[in-house]
Each structure stands twice: as structure tokens, then as C-alpha cells.
CSV table of C-alpha atoms and ligand atoms in Angstrom, one decimal:
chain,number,residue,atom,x,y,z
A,746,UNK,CA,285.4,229.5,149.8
A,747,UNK,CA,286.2,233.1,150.8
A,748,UNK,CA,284.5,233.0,153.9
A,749,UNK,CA,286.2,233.5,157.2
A,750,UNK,CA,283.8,231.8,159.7
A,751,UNK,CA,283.4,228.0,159.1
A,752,UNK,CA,280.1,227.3,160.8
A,753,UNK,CA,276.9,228.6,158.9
A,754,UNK,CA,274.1,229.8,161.5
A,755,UNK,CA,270.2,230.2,160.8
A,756,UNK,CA,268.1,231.3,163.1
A,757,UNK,CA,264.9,229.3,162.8
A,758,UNK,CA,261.2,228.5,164.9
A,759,UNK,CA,259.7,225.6,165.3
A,760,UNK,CA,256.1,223.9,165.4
A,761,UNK,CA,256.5,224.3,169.6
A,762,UNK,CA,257.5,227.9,168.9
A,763,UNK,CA,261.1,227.2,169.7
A,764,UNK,CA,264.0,230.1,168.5
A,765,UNK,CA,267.0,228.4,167.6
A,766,UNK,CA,270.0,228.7,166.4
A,767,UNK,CA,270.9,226.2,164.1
A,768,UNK,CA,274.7,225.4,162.8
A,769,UNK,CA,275.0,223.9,159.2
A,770,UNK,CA,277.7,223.5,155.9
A,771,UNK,CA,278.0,226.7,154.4
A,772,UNK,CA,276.2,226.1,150.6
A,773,UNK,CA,277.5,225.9,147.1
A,774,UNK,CA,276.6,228.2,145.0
A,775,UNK,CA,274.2,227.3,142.3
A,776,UNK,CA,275.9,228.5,138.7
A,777,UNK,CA,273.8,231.3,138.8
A,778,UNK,CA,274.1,231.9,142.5
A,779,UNK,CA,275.9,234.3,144.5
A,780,UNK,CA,277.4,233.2,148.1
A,781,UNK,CA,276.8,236.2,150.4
A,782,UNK,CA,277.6,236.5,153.5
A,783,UNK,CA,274.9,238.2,155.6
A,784,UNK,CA,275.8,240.8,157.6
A,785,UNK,CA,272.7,242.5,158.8
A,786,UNK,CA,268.9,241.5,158.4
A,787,UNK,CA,266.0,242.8,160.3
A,788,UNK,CA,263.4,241.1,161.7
A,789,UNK,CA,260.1,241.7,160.6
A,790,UNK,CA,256.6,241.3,162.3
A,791,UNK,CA,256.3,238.3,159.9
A,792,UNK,CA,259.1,236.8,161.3
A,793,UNK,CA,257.9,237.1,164.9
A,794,UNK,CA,254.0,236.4,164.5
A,795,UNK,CA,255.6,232.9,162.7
A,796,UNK,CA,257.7,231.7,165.6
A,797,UNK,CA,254.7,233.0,168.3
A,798,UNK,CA,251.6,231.3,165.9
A,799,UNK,CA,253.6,229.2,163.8
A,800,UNK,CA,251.7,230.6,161.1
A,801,UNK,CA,250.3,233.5,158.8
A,802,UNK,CA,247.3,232.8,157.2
A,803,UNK,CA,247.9,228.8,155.0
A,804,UNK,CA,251.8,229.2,155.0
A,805,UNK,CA,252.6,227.3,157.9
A,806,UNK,CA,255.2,226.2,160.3
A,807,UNK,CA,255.4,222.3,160.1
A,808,UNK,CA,259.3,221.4,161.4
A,809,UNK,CA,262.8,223.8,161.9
A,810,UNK,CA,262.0,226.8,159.2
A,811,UNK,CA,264.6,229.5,159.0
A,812,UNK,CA,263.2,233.1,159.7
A,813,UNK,CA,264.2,236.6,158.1
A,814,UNK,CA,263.7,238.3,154.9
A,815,UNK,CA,265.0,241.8,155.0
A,816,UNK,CA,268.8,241.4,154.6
A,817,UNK,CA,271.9,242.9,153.2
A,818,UNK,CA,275.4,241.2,152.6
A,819,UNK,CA,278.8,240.9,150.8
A,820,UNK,CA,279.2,238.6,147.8
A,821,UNK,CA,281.9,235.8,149.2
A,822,UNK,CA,281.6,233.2,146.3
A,823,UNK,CA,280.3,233.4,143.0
A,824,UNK,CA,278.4,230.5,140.5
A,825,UNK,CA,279.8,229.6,137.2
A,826,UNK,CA,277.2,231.8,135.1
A,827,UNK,CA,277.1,234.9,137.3
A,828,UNK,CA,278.2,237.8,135.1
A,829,UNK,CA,277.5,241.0,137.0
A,830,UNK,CA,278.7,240.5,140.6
A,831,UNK,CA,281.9,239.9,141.6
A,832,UNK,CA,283.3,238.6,144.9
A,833,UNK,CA,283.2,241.8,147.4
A,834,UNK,CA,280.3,243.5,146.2
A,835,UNK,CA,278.2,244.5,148.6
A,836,UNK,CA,274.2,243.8,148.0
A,837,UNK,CA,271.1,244.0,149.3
A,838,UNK,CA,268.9,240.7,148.9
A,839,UNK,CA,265.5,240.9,147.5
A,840,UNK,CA,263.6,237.8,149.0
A,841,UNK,CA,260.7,236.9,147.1
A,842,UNK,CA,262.7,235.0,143.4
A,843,UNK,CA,259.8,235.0,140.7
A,844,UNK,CA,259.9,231.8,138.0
A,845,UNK,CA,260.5,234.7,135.5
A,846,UNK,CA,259.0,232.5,132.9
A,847,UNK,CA,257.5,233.8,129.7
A,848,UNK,CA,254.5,231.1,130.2
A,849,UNK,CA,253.7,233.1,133.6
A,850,UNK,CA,251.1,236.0,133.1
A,851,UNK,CA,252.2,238.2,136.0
A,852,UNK,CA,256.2,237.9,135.5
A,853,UNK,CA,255.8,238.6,131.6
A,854,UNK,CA,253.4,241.6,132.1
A,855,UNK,CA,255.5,243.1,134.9
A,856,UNK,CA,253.5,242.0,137.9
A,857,UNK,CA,256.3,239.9,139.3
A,858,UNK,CA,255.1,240.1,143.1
A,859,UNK,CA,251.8,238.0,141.9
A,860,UNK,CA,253.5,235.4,140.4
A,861,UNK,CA,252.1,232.1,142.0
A,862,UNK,CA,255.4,230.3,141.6
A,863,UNK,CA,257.5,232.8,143.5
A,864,UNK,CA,259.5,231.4,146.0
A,865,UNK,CA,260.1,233.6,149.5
A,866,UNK,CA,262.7,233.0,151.4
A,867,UNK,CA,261.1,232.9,154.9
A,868,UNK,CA,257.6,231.7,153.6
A,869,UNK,CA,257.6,227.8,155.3
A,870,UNK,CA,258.8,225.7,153.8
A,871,UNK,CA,261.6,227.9,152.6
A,872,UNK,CA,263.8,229.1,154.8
A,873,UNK,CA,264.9,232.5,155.5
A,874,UNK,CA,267.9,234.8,155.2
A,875,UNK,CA,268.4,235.3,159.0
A,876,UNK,CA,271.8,233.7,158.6
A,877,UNK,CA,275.4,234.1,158.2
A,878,UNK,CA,275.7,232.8,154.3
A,879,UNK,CA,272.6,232.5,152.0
A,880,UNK,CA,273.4,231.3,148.3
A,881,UNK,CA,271.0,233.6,146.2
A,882,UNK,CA,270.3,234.0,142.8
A,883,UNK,CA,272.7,236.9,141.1
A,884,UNK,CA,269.2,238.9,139.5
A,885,UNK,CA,267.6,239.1,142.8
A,886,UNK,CA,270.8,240.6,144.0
A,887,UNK,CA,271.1,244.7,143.8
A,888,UNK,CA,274.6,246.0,144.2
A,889,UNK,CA,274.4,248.7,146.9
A,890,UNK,CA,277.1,251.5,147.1
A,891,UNK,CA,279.8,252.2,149.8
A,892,UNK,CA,277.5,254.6,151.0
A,893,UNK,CA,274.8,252.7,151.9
A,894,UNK,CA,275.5,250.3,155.2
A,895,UNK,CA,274.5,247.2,155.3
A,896,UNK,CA,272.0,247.9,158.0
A,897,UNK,CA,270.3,250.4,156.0
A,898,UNK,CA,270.6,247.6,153.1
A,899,UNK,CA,268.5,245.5,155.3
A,900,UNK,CA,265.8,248.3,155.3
A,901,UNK,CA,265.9,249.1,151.7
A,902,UNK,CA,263.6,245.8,152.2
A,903,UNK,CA,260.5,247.2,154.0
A,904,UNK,CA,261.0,250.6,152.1
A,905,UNK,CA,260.4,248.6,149.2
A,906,UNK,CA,256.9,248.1,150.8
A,907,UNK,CA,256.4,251.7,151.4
A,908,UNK,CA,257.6,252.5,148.0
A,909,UNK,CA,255.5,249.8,146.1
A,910,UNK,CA,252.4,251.7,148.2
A,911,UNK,CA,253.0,255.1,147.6
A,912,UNK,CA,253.8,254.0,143.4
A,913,UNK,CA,250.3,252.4,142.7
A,914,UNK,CA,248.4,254.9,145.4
A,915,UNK,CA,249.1,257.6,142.8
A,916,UNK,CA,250.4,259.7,145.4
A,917,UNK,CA,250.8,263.2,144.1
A,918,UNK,CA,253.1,266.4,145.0
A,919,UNK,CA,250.9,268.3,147.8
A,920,UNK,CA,248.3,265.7,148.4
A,921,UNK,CA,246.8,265.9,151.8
A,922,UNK,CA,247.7,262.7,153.5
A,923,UNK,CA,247.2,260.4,155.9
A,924,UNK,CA,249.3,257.5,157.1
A,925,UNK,CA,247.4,255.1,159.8
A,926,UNK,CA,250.5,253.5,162.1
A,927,UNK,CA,253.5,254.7,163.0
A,928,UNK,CA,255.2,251.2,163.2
A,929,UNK,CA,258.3,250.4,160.8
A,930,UNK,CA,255.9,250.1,157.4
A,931,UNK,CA,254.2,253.6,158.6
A,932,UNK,CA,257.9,254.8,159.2
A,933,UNK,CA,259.5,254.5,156.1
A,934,UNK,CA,256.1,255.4,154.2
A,935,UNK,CA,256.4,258.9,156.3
A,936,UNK,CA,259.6,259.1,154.9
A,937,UNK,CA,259.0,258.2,151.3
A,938,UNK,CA,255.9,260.3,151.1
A,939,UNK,CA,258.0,263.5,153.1
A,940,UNK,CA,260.5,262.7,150.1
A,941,UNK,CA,257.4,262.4,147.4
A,942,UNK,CA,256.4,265.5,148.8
A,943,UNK,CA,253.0,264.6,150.1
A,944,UNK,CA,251.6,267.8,152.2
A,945,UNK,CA,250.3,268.1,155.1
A,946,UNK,CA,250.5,264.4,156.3
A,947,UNK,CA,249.0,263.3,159.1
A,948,UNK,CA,250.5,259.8,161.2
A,949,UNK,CA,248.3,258.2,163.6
A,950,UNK,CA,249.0,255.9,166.2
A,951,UNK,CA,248.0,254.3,169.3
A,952,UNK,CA,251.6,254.2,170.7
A,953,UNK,CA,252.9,258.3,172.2
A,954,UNK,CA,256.3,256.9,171.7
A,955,UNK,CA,256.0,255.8,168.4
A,956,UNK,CA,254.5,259.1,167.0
A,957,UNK,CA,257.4,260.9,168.9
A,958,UNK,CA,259.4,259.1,166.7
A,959,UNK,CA,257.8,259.9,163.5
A,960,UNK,CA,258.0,263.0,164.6
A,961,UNK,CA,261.5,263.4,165.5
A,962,UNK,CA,262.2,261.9,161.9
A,963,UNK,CA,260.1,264.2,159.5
A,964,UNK,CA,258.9,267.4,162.2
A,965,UNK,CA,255.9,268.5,159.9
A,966,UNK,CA,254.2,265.4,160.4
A,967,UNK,CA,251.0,266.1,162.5
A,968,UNK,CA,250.3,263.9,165.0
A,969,UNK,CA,247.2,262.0,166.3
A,970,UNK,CA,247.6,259.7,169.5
A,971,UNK,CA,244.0,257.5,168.4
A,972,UNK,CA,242.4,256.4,171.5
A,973,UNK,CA,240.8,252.9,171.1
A,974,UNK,CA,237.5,253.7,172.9
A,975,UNK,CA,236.4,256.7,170.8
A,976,UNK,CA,233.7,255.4,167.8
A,977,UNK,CA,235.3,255.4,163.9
A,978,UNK,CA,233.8,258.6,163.1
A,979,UNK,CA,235.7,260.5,165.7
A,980,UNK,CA,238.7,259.3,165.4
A,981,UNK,CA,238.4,260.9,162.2
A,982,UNK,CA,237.2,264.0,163.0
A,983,UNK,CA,240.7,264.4,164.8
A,984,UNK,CA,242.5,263.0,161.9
A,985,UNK,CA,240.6,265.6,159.3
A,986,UNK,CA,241.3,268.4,161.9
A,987,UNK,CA,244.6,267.2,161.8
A,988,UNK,CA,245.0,267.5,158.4
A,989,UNK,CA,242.7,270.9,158.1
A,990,UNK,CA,240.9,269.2,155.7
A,991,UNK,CA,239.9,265.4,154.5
A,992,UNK,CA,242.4,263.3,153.1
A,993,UNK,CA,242.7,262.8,149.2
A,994,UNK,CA,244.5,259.7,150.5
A,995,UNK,CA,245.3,257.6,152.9
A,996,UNK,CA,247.7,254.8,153.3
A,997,UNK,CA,246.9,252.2,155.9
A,998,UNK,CA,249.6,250.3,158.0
A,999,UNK,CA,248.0,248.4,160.3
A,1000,UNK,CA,245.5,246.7,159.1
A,1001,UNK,CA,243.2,246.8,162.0
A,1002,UNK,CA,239.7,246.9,160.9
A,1003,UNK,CA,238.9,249.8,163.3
A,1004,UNK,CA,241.7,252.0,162.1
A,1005,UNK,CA,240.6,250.7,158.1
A,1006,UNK,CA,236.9,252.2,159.3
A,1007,UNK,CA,238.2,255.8,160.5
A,1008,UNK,CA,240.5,255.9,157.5
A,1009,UNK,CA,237.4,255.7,155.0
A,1010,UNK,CA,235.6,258.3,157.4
A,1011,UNK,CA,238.3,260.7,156.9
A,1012,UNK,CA,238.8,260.6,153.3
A,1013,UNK,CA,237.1,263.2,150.9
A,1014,UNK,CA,234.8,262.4,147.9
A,1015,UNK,CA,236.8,261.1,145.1
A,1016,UNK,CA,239.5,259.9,147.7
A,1017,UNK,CA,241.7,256.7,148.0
A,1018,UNK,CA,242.2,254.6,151.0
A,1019,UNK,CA,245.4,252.6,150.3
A,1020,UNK,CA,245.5,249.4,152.7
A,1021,UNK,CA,249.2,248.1,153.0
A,1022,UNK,CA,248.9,247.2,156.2
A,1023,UNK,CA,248.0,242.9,156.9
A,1024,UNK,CA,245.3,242.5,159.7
A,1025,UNK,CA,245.2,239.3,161.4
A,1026,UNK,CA,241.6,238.5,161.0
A,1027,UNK,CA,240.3,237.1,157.1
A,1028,UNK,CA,237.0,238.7,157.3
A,1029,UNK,CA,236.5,242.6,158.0
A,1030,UNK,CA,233.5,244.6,157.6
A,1031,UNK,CA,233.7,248.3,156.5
A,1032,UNK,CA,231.2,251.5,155.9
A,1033,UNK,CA,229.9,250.4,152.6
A,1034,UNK,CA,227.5,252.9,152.5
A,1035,UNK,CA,230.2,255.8,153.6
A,1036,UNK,CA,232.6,254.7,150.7
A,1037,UNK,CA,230.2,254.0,147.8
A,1038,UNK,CA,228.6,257.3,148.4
A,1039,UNK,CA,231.7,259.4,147.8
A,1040,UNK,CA,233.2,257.1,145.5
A,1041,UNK,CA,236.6,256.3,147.6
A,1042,UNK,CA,238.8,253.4,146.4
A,1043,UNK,CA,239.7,251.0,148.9
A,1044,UNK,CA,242.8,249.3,147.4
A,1045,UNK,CA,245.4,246.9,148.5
A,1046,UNK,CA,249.0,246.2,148.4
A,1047,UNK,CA,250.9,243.0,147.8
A,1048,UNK,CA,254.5,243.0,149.2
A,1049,UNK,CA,256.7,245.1,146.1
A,1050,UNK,CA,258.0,244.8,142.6
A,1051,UNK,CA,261.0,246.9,141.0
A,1052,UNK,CA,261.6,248.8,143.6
A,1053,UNK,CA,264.5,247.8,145.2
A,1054,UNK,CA,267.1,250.1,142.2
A,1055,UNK,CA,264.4,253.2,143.1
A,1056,UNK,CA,264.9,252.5,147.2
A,1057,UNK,CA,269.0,252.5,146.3
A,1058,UNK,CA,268.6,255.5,144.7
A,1059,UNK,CA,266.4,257.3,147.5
A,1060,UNK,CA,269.0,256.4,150.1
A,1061,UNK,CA,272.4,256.8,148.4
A,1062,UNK,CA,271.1,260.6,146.8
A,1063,UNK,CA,270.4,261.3,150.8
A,1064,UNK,CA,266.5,261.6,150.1
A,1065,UNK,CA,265.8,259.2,152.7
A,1066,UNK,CA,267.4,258.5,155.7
A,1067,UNK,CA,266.6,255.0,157.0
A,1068,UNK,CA,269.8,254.9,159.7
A,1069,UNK,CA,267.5,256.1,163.3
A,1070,UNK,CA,265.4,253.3,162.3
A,1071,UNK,CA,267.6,250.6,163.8
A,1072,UNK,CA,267.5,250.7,167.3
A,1073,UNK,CA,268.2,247.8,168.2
A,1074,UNK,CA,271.4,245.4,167.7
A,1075,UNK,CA,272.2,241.8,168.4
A,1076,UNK,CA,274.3,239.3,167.0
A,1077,UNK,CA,272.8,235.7,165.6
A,1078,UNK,CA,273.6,234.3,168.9
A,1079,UNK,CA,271.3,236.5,170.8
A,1080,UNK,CA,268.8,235.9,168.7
A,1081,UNK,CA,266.1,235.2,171.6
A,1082,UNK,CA,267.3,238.3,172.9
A,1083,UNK,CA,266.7,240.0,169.7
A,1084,UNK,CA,263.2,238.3,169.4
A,1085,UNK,CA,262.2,239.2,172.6
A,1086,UNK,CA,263.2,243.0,171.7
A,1087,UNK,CA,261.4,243.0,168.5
A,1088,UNK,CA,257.8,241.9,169.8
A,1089,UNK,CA,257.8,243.7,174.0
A,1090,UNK,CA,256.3,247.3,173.4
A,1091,UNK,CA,258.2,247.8,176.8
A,1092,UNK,CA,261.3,247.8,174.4
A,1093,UNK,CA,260.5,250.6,172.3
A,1094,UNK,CA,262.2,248.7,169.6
A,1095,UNK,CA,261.6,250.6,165.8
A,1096,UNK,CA,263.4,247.9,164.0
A,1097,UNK,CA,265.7,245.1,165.5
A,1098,UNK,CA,269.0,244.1,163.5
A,1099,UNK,CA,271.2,240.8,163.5
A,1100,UNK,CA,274.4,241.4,162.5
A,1101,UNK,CA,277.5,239.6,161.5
A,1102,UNK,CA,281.1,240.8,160.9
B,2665,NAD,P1,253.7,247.1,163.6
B,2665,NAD,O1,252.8,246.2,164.3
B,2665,NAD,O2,255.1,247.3,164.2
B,2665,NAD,O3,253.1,248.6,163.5
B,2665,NAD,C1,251.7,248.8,163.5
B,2665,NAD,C2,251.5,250.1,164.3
B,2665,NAD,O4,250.1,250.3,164.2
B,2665,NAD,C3,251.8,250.0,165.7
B,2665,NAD,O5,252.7,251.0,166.1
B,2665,NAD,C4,250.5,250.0,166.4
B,2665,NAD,O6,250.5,250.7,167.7
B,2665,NAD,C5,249.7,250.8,165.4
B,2665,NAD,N1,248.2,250.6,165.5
B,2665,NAD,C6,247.5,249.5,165.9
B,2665,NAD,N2,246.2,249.7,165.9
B,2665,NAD,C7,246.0,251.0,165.5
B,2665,NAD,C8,244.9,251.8,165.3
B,2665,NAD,N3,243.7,251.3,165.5
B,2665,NAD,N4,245.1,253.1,164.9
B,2665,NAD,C9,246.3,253.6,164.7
B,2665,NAD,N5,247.5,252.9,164.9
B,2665,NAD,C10,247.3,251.6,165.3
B,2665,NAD,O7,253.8,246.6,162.1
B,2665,NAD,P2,254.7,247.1,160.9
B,2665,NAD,O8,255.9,246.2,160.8
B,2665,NAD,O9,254.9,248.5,160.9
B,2665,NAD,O10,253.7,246.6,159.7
B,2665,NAD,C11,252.5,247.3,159.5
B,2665,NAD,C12,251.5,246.4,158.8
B,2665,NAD,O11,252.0,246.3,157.4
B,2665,NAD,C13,251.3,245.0,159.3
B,2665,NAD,O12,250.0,244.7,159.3
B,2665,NAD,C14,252.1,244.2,158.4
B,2665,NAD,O13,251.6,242.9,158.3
B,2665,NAD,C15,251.9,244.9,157.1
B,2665,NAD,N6,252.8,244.6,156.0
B,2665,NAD,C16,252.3,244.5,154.8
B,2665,NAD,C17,253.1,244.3,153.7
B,2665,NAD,C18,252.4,244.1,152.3
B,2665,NAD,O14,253.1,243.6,151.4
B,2665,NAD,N7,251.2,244.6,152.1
B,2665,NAD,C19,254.4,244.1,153.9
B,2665,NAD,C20,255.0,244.3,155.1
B,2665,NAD,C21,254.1,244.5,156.2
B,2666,ZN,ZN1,256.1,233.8,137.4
């Protein structure tokens, strides 16, 4: 095996909400595997809300459970049957493996990211890619070029989120839109929908910092700070004056029920609000009454599917620049250092990185 440190490391949680780093064989490739060495992956709200609730939603932590999911490596090994990678190639791994089968509804009609046998790495029981080598199958493997990092690799995974969104949305050239949080999913949305060419767009938040940030990123973006104690309808009488008008759409990224409310207030008759973002609570109540009367689609997004080639293409042509995202850096020995980064506001942390040499 071509790989030049002998201990594997994982960085997993636990049922007592433990981080550790655990030591293990580096794996055999399956024949249609790829080794890769991992040499940067970001953590993901995901990844902290499982190790501080041991949960999200029925997936749940019951013993050591590797974390991570957005993650970018070098090819160190390759399987028997692998035809299209070679040892050296660098790639960016797409987490969530569909069974691909022809007897599965969602994989054969191209709805791969609803296929009920898919496996995600990071998803208890499976374990993550928060590690230094992951074996991985060779088609859920995209090549990335030399000039593409592999920390920007890492964040082709949440852009694939943002891309996935803005795709079934129907975003338009010169749609008036808004984008509810400025956090990493509200990020790269601003930046795919600045590239889509989406104008005027509007990014709320309740953070100062965080919209600075937006702001410093794509400077046309108008701003509104949302302050928590005014009603709904307010709030979205800043974000339509904001925007100088309603909003033909409006893409949601946090998934709080108050900000889902003032998002349907500010959209226009005929209008789409476009939820990506994952609340924490299963039940959510929302102006019915509002929303039926001007006929606006409240719609939802599942994780991504084919996107990964398109997010490639974005960064590698220059159209989007995910590099300030990364503000933080750690290796996977300071992972509870690199935890504690990712979920303190004090931190001002966009997106946290592990990385590996
Ligand atoms: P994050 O928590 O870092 O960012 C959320 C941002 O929303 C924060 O900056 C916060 O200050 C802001 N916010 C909170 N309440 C607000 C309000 N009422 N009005 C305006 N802003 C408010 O999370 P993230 O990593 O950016 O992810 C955003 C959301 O997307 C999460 O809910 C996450 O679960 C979800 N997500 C969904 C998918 C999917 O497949 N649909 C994939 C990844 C993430
Ligand atoms: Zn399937």
C-alpha cells in the first residue's frame, strides 16, 4: 500500500457524546474500490449536532460512529475492477453511494438522492470520512483538477447542496431573491446564485458577522440583520424593502420555523419558497392562509444528486470561489479543538477543515 502513514485515524462520537480519535488498519480496497487518502474534510453541522445529541431525527448514535462527510483526497490504492482512476488522482468523495439497481424506482429514474437503500457515510451506523484513508467506491469518486485544492474539494460537498437547491427552485437570470441564513449552506447558495445570476439578492441573518461575510464575498448582496423579537410580517417588510420589491423566490437555510414564516410573507403572488435548510423540530406550522392565497410553492430539498461534475466545473472555470470559506484549520489530532471551533459562535468559524498531509 502506497500510503506513507501506517496508523489509520477516525474521528468518531459516542452514545456519552465523547470525540475521539480512533487508530485502526488501514482498509483493502474492495475490487471496485478506491484507497484514498483524505486530506481535507469539513465538518458539517450534522456532524456536530450528532456528537452533542447523539442524534438527528431516527438515525442514531448507539456505540463509536465515525463523523464527516464532506471530504476530498488522493487515490493511494486501487481495486481490481477500477478502470477510471488511477493511483495519484486527486478526488473529491461524494458520500451518500446509491444501490444503483435497475429494480430501484428513484436510482433508475434519476432520483438517486431518494433511494431508500443509499448508504451515507456518516449516517450511524456507517461511519464517516473524517479520516486519514476511506476505501470508496470508484463511481462515487469525481476526479478533481490541479486547480482545485483539496480544501475547496471538501466544499464542492455542501455546494452540491446549494447547487441541488438552486436546480429544482428554477432559479432564473434576474430573479429577485432572497436567501434566509448566512451560514455555510446560505454561503455557497449566495455564491451559486451570484454565479446563476440571480438579481438583486437579499441574505438575511441573525449573526452581523456572518452577513459581513456574505457581504465581503459577493458586495451586491443586500443585507438584513433579522432581529428575533420583531413579528413575521415585519421582518419581511425589511426583507421586501431590501429587495425593492417581493421575492419571486426564496431559498431557505435555516430551517427555523420563524424565519420559514417571514420567507412566505415576503414572497410575491406566483412565488416559490425553496426550504433547504433542516429545522430541528418535526412539526412546524406556517401562514396557510398567506400562501394559498397567492399561490406560493413551499418546496423542499433533499441533500443532492449529479451535481458534484457541475460544482467541478463552477470552481475550476473560476465561477465560484469557495477558498475564504475555510477559516479554520486543524489537524485529526485536534479534532476537539476543531469541534469546539465549528459549534462556539464566539469563534466566528465559516467552515472548519481537518487536514492531513
Ligand atoms: P448554520 O447553523 O451554520 O447556519 C444557519 C444560519 O442561520 C446561522 O448563521 C444563523 O445565525 C442563521 N439563522 C438562524 N435563525 C435565523 C432566522 N430566524 N433568520 C435568519 N437567519 C437565521 O447551518 P448551515 O450549515 O449553513 O446549514 C443551514 C441549514 O441547512 C441547516 O438547517 C442544515 O441542517 C441544512 N442542510 C440541509 C441540507 C439538505 O439536504 N436539505 C443539507 C445540508 C444542510
Ligand atoms: Zn436505489
Amino acid at each position: 500500500v502506497l500510503t506513507r502513514k501506517p496508523t489509520n485515524l477516525a474521528v468518531a462520537t459516542n452514545p456519552a457524546h465523547e470525540l475521539k480519535v480512533l487508530s485502526s488498519d488501514v482498509p483493502e480496497p474492495g475490487p471496485e474500490q478506491c484507497l484514498v487518502h483524505v486530506r481535507a474534510t469539513g465538518i458539517c453541522g450534522s456532524d456536530v449536532h450528532f456528537w452533542k445529541h447523539g442524534n438527528i431525527g431516527d438515525s442514531v448514535i448507539t456505540k463509536d460512529c465515525g463523523l464527516g462527510h464532506e471530504s476530498a483526497g488522493v487515490v493511494v490504492k486501487t481495486g481490481s475492477n477500477v478502470q477510471g482512476l488511477k493511483v495519484g488522482d486527486r478526488v473529491a468523495i461524494e458520500a451518500g453511494i446509491p444501490c444503483s439497481k435497475p429494480t430501484c424506482d428513484f436510482c433508475r429514474t434519476g432520483r438517486y438522492n431518494g433511494c431508500p437503500n443509499m448508504i451515507f457515510y456518516s449516517s450511524p451506523p456507517v461511519d464517516g470520512t473524517l479520516r486519514r484513508y476511506h476505501a470508496h467506491n470508484e463511481a462515487w469518486l469525481h476526479r478533481i483538477p490541479d486547480n482545485i485544492s483539496y480544501e475547496e474539494g471538501a466544499l464542492l460537498e455542501p455546494l452540491s447542496v446549494a447547487l441541488a437547491g438552486i436546480e429544482r427552485s428554477g432559479l432564473r437570470l434576474g430573479d429577485p431573491l432572497v436567501i434566509c441564513g448566512a451560514g455555510p449552506i446560505g454561503i455557497v447558495t449566495l455564491l451559486a446564485a451570484n454565479a446563476a445570476g440571480a438579481a438583486p439578492i437579499v441574505i438575511t441573518d441573525l449573526d452581523e458577522s456572518r452577513l459581513k461575510v456574505a457581504k465581503s464575498l459577493v458586495p451586491r448582496v443586500r443585507t438584513v440583520k433579522v432581529e428575533m423579537e420583531k413579528s413575521a410580517e415585519d421582518i419581511a417588510l425589511d426583507i421586501k424593502t431590501a429587495l425593492g420589491q417581493e421575492a419571486k423566490l426564496v431559498i431557505e437555510c435555516t430551517g427555523v420555523e420563524s424565519s420559514i414564516h417571514s420567507a412566505v410573507y415576503a414572497t410575491r403572488f406566483g412565488g416559490t419558497v425553496f426550504i433547504v435548510g433542516v429545522g430541528s423540530k418535526s412539526m412546524q406550522r406556517y401562514p396557510f392562509m398567506h400562501a394559498s392565497f397567492r399561490e406560493i410553492d413551499i418546496r423542499f430539498q433533499f441533500r443532492y444528486m449529479e451535481t458534484y461534475p457541475r460544482a467541478i466545473s463552477l470552481v475550476s472555470e473560476g465561477l465560484i470561489d469557495l477558498k475564504p470559506l475555510v477559516t479554520h484549520r486543524f489537524t485529526l489530532e485536534q479534532a476537539q479543538e476543531a469541534f469546539e471551533a465549528a459549534s462556539t459562535p464566539a469563534a466566528k468559524a465559516i467552515k472548519v477543515q481537518l487536514l492531513d498531509d
